[in-house]
Coordinates of C-alpha atoms in Angstrom, one line a residue:
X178 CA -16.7 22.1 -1.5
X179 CA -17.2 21.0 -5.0
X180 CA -17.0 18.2 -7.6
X181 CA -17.9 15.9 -4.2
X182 CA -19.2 13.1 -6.6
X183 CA -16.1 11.7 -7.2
X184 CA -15.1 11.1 -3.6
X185 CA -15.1 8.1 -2.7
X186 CA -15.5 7.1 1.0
X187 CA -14.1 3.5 1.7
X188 CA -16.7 1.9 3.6
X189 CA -13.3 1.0 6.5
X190 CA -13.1 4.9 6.9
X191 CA -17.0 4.9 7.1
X192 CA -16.7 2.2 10.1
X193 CA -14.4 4.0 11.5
X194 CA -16.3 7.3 12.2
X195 CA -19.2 5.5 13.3
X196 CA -16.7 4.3 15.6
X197 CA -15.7 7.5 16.7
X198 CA -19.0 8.8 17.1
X199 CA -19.8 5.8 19.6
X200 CA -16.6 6.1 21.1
X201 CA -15.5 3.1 20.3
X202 CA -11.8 3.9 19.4
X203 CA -9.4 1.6 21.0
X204 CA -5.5 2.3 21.1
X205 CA -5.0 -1.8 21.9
X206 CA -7.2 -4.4 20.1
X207 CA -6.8 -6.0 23.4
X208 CA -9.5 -3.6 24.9
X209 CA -11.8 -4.7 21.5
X210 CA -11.2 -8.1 22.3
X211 CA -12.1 -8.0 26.3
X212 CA -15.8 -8.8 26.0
X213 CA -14.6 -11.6 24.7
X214 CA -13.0 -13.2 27.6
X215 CA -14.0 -15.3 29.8
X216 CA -12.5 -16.7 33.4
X217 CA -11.0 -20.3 33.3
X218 CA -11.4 -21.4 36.4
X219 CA -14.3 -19.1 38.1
X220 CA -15.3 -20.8 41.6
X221 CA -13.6 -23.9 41.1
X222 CA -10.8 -23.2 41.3
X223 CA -10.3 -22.6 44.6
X224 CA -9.6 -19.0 45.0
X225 CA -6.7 -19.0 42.2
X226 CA -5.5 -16.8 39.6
X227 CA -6.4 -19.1 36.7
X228 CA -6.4 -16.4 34.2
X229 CA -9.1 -15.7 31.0
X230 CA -10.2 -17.6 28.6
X231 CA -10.8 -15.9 24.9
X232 CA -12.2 -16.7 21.7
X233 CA -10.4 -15.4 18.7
X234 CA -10.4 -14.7 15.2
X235 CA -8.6 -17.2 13.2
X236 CA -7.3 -15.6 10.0
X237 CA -7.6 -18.0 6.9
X238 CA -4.3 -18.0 4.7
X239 CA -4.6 -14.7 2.6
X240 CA -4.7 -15.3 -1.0
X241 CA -1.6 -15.9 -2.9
X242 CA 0.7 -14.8 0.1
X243 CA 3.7 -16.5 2.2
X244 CA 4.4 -16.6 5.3
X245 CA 7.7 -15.6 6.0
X246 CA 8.8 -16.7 9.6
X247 CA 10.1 -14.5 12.2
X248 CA 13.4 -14.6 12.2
X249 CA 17.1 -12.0 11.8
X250 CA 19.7 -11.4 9.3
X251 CA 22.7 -9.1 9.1
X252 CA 21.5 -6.3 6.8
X253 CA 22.6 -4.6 4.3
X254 CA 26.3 -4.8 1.8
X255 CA 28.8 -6.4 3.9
X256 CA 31.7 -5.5 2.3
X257 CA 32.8 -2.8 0.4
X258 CA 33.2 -2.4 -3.7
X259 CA 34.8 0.5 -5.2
X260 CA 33.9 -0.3 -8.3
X261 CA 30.2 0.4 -7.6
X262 CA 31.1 2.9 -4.9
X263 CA 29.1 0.3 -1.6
X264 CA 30.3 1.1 1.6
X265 CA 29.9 -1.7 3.9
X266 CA 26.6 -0.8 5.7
X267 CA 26.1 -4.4 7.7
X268 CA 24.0 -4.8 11.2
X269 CA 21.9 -7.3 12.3
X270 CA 18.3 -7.0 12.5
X271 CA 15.3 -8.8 13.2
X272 CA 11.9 -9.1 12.1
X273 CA 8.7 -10.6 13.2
X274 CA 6.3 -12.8 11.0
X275 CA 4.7 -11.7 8.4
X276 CA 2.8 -13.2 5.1
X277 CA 3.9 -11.7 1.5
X278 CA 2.7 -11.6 -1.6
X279 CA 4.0 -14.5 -3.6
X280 CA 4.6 -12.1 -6.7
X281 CA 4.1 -8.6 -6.8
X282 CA 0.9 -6.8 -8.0
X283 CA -0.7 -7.5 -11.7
X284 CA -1.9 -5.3 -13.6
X285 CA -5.3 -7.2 -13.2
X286 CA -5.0 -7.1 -9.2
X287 CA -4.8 -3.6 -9.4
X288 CA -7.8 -3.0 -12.3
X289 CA -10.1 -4.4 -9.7
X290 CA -9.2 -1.8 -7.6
X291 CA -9.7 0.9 -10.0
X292 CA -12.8 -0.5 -11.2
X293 CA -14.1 -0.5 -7.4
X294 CA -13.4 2.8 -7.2
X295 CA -15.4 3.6 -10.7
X296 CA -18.0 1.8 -9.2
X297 CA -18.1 3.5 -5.9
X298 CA -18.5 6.8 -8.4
X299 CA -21.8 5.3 -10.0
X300 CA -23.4 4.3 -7.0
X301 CA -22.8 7.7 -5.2
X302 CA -24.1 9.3 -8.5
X303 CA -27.1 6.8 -9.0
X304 CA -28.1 8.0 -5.3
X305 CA -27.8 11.5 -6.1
X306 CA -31.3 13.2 -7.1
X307 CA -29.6 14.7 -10.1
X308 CA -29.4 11.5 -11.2
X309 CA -32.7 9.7 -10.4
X310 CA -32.1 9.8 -6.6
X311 CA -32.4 5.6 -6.3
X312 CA -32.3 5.6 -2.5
X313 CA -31.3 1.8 -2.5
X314 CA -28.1 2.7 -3.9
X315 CA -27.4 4.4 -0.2
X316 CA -28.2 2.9 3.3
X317 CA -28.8 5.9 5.4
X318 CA -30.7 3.8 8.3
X319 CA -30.0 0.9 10.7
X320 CA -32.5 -2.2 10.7
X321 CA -34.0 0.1 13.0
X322 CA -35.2 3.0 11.3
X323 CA -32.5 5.2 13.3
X324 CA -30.3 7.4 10.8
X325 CA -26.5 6.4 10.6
X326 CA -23.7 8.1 8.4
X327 CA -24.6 7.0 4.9
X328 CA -22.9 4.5 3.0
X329 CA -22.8 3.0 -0.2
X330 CA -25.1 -0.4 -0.7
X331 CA -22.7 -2.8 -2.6
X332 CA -25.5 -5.2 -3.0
X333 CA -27.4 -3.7 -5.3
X334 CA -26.4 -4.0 -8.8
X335 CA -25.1 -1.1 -11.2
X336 CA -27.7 -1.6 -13.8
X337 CA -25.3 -2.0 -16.5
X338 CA -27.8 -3.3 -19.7
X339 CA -31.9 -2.2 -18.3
X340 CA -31.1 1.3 -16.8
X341 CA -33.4 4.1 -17.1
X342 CA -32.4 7.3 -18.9
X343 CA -31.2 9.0 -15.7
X344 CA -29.6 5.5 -14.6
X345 CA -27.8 5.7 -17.9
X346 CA -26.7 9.3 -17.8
X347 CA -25.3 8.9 -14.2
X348 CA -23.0 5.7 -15.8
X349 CA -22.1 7.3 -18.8
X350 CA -20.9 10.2 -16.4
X351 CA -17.5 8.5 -15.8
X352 CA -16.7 7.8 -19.4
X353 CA -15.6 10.2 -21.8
X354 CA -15.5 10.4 -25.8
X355 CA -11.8 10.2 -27.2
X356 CA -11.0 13.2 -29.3
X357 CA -8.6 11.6 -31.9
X358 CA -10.0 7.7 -32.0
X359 CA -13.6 8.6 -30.9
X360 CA -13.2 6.0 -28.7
X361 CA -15.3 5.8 -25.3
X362 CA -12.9 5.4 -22.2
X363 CA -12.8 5.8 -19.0
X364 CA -12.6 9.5 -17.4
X365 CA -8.9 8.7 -15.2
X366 CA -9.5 12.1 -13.8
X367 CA -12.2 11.3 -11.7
X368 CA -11.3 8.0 -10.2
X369 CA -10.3 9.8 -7.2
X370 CA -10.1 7.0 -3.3
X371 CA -10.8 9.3 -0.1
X372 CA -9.6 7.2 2.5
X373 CA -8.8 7.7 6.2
X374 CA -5.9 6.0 8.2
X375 CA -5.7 6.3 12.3
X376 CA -2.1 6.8 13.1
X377 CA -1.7 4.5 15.8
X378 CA 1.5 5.1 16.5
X379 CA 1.9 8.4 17.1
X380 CA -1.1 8.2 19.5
X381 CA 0.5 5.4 21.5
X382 CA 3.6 8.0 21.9
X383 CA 3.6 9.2 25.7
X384 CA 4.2 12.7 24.4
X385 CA 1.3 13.0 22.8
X386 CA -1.1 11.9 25.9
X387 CA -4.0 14.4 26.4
X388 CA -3.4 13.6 30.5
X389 CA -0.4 15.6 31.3
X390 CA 0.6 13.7 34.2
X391 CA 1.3 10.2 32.0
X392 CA 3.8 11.9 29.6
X393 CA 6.3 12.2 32.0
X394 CA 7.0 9.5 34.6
X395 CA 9.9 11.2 36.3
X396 CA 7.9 13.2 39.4
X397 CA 11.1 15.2 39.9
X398 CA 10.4 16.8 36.9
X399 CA 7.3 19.7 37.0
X400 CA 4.5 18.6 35.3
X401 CA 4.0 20.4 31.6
X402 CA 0.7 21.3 31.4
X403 CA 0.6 23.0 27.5
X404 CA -1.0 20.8 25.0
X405 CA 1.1 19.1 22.6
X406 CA 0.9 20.1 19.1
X407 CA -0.2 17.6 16.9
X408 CA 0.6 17.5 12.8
X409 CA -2.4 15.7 10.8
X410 CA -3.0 15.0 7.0
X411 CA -6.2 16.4 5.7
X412 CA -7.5 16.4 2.0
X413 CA -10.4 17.9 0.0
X414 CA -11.0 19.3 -3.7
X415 CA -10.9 22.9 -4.4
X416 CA -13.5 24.6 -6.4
X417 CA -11.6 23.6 -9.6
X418 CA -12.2 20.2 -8.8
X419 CA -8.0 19.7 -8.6
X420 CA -7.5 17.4 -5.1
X421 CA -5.6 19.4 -2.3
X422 CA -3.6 17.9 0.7
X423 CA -2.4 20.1 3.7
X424 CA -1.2 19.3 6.8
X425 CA -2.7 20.8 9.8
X426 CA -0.6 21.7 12.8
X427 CA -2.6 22.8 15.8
X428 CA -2.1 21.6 19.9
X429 CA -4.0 18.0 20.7
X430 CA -7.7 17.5 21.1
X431 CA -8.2 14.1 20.7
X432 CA -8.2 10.9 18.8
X433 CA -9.5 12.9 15.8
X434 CA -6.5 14.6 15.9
X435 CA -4.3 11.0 14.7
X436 CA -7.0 10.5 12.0
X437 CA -5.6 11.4 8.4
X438 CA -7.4 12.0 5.7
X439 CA -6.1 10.9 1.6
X440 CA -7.6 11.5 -1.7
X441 CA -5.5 9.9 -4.0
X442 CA -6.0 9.4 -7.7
X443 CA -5.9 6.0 -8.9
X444 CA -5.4 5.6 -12.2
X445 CA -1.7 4.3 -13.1
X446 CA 0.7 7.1 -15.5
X447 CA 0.6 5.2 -18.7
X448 CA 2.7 7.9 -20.2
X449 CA 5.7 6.6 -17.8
X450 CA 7.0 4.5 -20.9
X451 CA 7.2 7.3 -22.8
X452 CA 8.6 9.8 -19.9
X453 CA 10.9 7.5 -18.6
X454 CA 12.9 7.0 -22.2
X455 CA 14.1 9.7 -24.3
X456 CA 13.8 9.2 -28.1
X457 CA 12.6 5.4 -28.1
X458 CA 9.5 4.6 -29.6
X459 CA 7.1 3.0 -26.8
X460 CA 4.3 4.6 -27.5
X461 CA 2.5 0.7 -27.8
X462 CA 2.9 0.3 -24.1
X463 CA 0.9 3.1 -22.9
X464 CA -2.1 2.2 -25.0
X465 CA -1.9 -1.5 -24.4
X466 CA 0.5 -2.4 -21.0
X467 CA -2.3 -1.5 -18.5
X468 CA -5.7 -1.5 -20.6
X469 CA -5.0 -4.7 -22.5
X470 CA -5.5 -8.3 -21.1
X471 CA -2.7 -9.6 -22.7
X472 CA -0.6 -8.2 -20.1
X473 CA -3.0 -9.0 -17.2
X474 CA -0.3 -11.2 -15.5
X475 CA 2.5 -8.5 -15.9
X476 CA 3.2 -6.8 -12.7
X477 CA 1.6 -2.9 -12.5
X478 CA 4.0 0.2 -13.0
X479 CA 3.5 3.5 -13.5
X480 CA 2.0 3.6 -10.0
X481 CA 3.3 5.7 -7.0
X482 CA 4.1 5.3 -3.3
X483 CA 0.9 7.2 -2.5
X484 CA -0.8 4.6 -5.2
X485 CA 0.1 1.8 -3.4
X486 CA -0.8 2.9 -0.2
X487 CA -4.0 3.5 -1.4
X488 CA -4.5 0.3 -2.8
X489 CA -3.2 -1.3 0.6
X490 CA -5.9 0.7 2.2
X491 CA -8.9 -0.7 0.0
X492 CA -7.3 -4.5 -0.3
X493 CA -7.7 -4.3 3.7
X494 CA -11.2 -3.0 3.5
X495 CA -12.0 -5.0 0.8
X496 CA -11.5 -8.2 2.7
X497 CA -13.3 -7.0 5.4
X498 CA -16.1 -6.5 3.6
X499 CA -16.1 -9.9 2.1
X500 CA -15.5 -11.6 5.2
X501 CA -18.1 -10.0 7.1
X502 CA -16.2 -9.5 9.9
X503 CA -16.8 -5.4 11.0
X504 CA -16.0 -5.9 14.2
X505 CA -13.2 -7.8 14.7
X506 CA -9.9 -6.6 14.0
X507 CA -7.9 -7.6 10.9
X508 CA -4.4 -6.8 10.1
X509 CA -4.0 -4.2 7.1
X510 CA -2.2 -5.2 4.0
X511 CA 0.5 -2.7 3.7
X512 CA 4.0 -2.1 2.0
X513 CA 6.7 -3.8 3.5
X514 CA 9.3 -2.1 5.6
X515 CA 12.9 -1.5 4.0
X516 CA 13.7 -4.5 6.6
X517 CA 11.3 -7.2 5.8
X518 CA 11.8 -6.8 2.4
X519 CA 16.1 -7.5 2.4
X520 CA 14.6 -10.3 4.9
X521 CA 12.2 -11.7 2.8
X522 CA 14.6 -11.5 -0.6
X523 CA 17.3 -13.0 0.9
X524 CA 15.4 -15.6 2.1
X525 CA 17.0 -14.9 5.4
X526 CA 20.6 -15.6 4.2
X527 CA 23.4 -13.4 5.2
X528 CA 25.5 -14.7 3.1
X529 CA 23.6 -13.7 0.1
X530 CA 23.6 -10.4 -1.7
X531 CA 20.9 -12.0 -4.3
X532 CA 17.8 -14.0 -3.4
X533 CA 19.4 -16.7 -4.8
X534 CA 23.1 -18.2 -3.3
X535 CA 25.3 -17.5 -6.0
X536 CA 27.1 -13.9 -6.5
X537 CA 26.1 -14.4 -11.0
X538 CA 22.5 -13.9 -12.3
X539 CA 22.6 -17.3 -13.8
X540 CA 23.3 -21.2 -13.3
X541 CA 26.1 -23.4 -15.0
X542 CA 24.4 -24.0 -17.4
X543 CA 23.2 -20.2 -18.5
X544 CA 19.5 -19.9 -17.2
X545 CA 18.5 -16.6 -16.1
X546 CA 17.3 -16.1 -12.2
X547 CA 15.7 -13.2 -13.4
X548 CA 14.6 -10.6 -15.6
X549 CA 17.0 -7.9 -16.1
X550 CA 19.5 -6.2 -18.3
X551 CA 22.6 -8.2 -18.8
X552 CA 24.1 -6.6 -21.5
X553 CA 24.6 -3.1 -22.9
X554 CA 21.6 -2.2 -25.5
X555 CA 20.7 -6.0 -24.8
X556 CA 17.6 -6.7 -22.7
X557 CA 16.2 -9.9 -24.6
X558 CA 19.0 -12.3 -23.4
X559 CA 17.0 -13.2 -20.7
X560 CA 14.4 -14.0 -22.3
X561 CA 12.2 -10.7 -22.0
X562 CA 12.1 -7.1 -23.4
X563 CA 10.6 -5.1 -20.9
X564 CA 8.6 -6.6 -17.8
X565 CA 8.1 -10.5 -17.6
X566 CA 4.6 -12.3 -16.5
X567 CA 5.0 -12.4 -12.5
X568 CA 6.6 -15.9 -11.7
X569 CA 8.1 -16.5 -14.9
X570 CA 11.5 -17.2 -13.0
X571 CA 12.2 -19.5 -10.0
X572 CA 11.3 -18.2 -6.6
X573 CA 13.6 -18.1 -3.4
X574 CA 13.9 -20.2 -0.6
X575 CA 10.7 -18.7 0.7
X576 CA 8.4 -19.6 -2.3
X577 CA 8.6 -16.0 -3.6
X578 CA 8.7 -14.8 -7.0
X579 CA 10.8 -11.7 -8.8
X580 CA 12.4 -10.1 -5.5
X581 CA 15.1 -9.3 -7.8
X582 CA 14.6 -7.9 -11.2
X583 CA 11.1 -7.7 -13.2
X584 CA 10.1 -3.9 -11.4
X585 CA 12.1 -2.9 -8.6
X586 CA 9.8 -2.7 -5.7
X587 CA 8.2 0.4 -3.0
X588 CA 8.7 0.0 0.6
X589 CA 7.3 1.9 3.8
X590 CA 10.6 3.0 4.4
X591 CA 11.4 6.8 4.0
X592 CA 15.1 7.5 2.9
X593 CA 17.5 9.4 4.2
X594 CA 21.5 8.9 4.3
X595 CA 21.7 8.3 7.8
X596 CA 18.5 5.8 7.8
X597 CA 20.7 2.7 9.0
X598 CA 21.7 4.9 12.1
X599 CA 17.9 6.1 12.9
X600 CA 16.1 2.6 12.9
X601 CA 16.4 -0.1 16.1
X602 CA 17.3 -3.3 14.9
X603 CA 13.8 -4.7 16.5
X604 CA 11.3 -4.5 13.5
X605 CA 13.3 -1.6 11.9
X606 CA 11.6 1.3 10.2
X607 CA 12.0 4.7 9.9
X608 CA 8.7 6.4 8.8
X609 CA 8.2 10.3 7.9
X610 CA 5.1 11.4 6.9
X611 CA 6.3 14.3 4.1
X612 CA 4.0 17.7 4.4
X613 CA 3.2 19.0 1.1
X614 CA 5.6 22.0 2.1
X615 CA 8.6 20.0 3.5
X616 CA 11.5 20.1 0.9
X617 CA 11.3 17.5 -2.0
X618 CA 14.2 15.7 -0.9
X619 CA 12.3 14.5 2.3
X620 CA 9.5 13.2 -0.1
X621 CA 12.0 10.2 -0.9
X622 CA 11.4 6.6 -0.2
X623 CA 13.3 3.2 -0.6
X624 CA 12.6 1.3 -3.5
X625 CA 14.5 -2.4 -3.2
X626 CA 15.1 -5.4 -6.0
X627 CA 16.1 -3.6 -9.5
X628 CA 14.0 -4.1 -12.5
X629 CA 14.1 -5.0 -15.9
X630 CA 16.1 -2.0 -17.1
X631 CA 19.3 -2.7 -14.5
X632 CA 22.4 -4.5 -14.5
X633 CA 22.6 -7.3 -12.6
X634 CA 24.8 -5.6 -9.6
X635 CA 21.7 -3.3 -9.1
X636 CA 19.3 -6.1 -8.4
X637 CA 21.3 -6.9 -4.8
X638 CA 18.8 -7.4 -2.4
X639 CA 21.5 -5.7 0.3
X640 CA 21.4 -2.4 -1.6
X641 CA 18.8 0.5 -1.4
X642 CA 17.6 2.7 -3.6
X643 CA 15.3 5.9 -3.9
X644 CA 12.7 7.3 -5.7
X645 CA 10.3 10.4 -4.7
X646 CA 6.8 9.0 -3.2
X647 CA 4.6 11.1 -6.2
X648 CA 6.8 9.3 -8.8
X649 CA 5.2 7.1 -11.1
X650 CA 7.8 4.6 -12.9
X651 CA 7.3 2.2 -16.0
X652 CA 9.9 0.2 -13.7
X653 CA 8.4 0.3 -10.4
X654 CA 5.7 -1.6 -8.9
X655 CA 5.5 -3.1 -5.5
X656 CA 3.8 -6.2 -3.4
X657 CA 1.8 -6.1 0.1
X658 CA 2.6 -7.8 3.1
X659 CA 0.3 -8.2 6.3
X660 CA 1.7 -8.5 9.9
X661 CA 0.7 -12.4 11.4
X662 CA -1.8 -12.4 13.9
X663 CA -0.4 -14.8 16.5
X664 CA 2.6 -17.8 15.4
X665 CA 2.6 -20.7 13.7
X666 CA 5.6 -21.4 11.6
X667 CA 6.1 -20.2 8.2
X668 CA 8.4 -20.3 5.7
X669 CA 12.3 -21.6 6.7
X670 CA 15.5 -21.1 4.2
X671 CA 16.5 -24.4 2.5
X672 CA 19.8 -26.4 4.1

């Protein structure tokens, strides 16, 4: 395999191998957790089931997030508009709690992800002997002396203004020379995030038990003994260096077998203001939108479904990291589900097809709610040309910002016509993990909120919308959510 220097090998997927290799992979965190626990009433208790004691983890509030209460709403349009061609589409649902991001993610949220990642490149280049061969740069032994997989030391210091010539070289290696300005800028080619993700779910499936006799709990029914066959993700660069994803179908060994594999490039499409617009002249945005600091506070387009995932991934391991808490289980910031989302915008109001009450995109006394188009050819009358700083309008009843308008928003959810019919209405979500050979229509996922460039009646929060998961949109962006661990109340909507 070539080009392997500009893999980078999230420090959460290097836990988790070592985890594998001690065989430490638990299907419950409840298993994790047991060592924890302790009896309650031991001897004195006179012979009684007193159950266990346990300590826990208490998460701290995340940064810049709600929490959005448990609670149900009837989703979806609930009536029907010929004008717009809505069917009514109405069920009730429920959701468990769950924190949000209070706006959705800023350009300068996501540079410190891409600059992690360029960082991770250095370090595994300042290790390599072409490049010096620093050993501190890589941890390749416990406090021990016994060899571990290697990983990259984050506490030493990229050199950045004293480095040698080889140190230099190895920096300079993720820059290149502009050939029209002369410029130097970073190489977006090579900022490539390997990360793996354990499919818990479809290991928890009885179906896919490696113990024949727990599949099937009817005993009038024969027991199957053939191996299920098992469909995993797997990634790697070819010998051009161009990153290749196939699925591999092949019958059940074990936990590996629900462990997938992503190499995702990071960099956000610039170009999507150009792409997106025929014959307008926008060519300022893709120079300055993402790369200038002026727009630091503007939410981050021109990034994918598989984008965001991948920053979901890192923002998990990230905090991790920085909490110093390896071995205790955090929940993973990921997209919210199609379900949460209408949930969370509507601020749990069924009555509502915005996140605000009213069925107009402005108060009596003509204040916007949002940024959006309200007028043929005429985007400025709300204030804003393209996208607005994140927060510039009021939030909803739950304290959050833009869940309608600004960049219309990715979810989890995969799309398909029938998806209301598919889902339960317990935590709904329909999830379909698209091989790179499966049709392209089955590479479609919801988007939710409308943007900047839509009319008010697409910024509904009870309507769905599409776009391929590849796609990279100067109109979509998206925001994390992470599952609560345990209750305590969150956010309520307003009387």
């Amino acid at each position: 395999m070539k080009h392997t220097d500009s893999i980078i090998f999230s420090s959460a997927g290097r836990r988790f191998m070592r985890g594998l290799a001690a065989g430490a992979i638990c299907l419950s965190t409840a298993l994790a957790l047991t060592s924890c626990f302790s009896s309650k009433g031991g001897s004195n208790a006179g012979g009684e089931v007193t159950g266990v004691a346990g300590s826990s983890y208490t998460e701290p509030t995340p940064y810049g997030m709600v929490l959005v209460d448990r609670g149900s709403i009837k989703m979806g349009p609930a009536a029907d508009d010929s004008t717009w061609n809505i069917k009514a589409d109405q069920r009730g649902v429920s959701v468990d709690a769950f924190w949000m991001d209070e706006t959705e993610v800023t350009n300068s949220k996501y540079k410190q992800f891409v600059l992690w990642v360029r960082d991770s490149i250095i370090r595994e280049r300042l290790a390599d002997p072409a490049y010096g061969g620093n050993e501190e740069f890589k941890i390749e032994e416990d406090k021990e002396g016994n060899p571990i997989k290697p990983y990259l030391n984050w506490s030493k210091n990229i050199p950045w203004r004293n480095a040698n010539e080889d140190e230099q070289r190895a920096i300079e290696s993720v820059y290149r020379t502009n050939p029209i300005t002369g410029r130097r800028e970073l190489d977006p080619t090579q900022l490539n995030y390997r990360y793996e993700i354990f499919n818990h779910t479809a290991a928890a499936k009885r179906k896919n038990r490696l113990d024949a006799t727990r599949r099937d709990y009817n005993t009038d029914h024969e027991v199957d003994y053939t191996l299920p066959t098992i469909s995993k993700d797997t990634a790697y660069f070819d010998d051009e260096g161009r990153i290749v994803r196939e699925t591999v179908s092949r019958p059940l060994t074990g936990d590996y077998d629900f462990l997938n594999t992503y190499i995702v490039n990071v960099y956000p499409d610039t170009t999507a203001w150009i792409n997106d617009f025929d014959n307008a002249y926008n060519e300022p945005y893709t120079r300055m939108y993402f790369s200038h600091a002026g727009y630091n506070d503007y939410p981050v387009v021109g990034v994918s479904w598989e984008q965001a995932n991948a920053f979901s991934n890192w923002r998990t391991d990230f905090l991790k990291r920085s909490l110093g808490r390896e071995g205790v289980y955090v929940e993973p910031f990921r997209l919210p589900t199609e379900a949460e989302w209408e949930y969370a915008a509507r601020a749990g109001n069924s009555e509502s097809s915005y996140p605000w009450e009213e069925m107009v995109p402005m108060d009596e006394r003509g204040c916007f709610y949002a940024n959006f188009k309200p007028m043929e050819g005429n985007f400025v009358q709300d204030g804003h040309l393209i996208t607005s700083k994140v927060g510039s309008f009021a939030p909803n009843d739950f304290g959050l910002y833009d869940m309608a308008g600004n960049v219309s928003e990715w979810t989890s959810t995969a799309y398909t016509e029938s998806v209301s019919k598919l889902t339960s209405d317990l935590n709904p979500e329909y999830r379909y993990d698209a091989a790179k050979e499966d049709p392209y229509k089955m590479k479609r996922k919801i988007v939710r909120g409308g943007s900047w460039k839509d009319v008010a009646n697409n910024l509904r929060s009870d309507l769905r919308q599409w776009e391929y998961q590849n796609e990279q949109r100067s109109y979509i962006g998206f925001r994390n959510v992470r599952s609560q661990v345990g209750f305590q109340r969150g956010k309520k909507r307003k009387n």
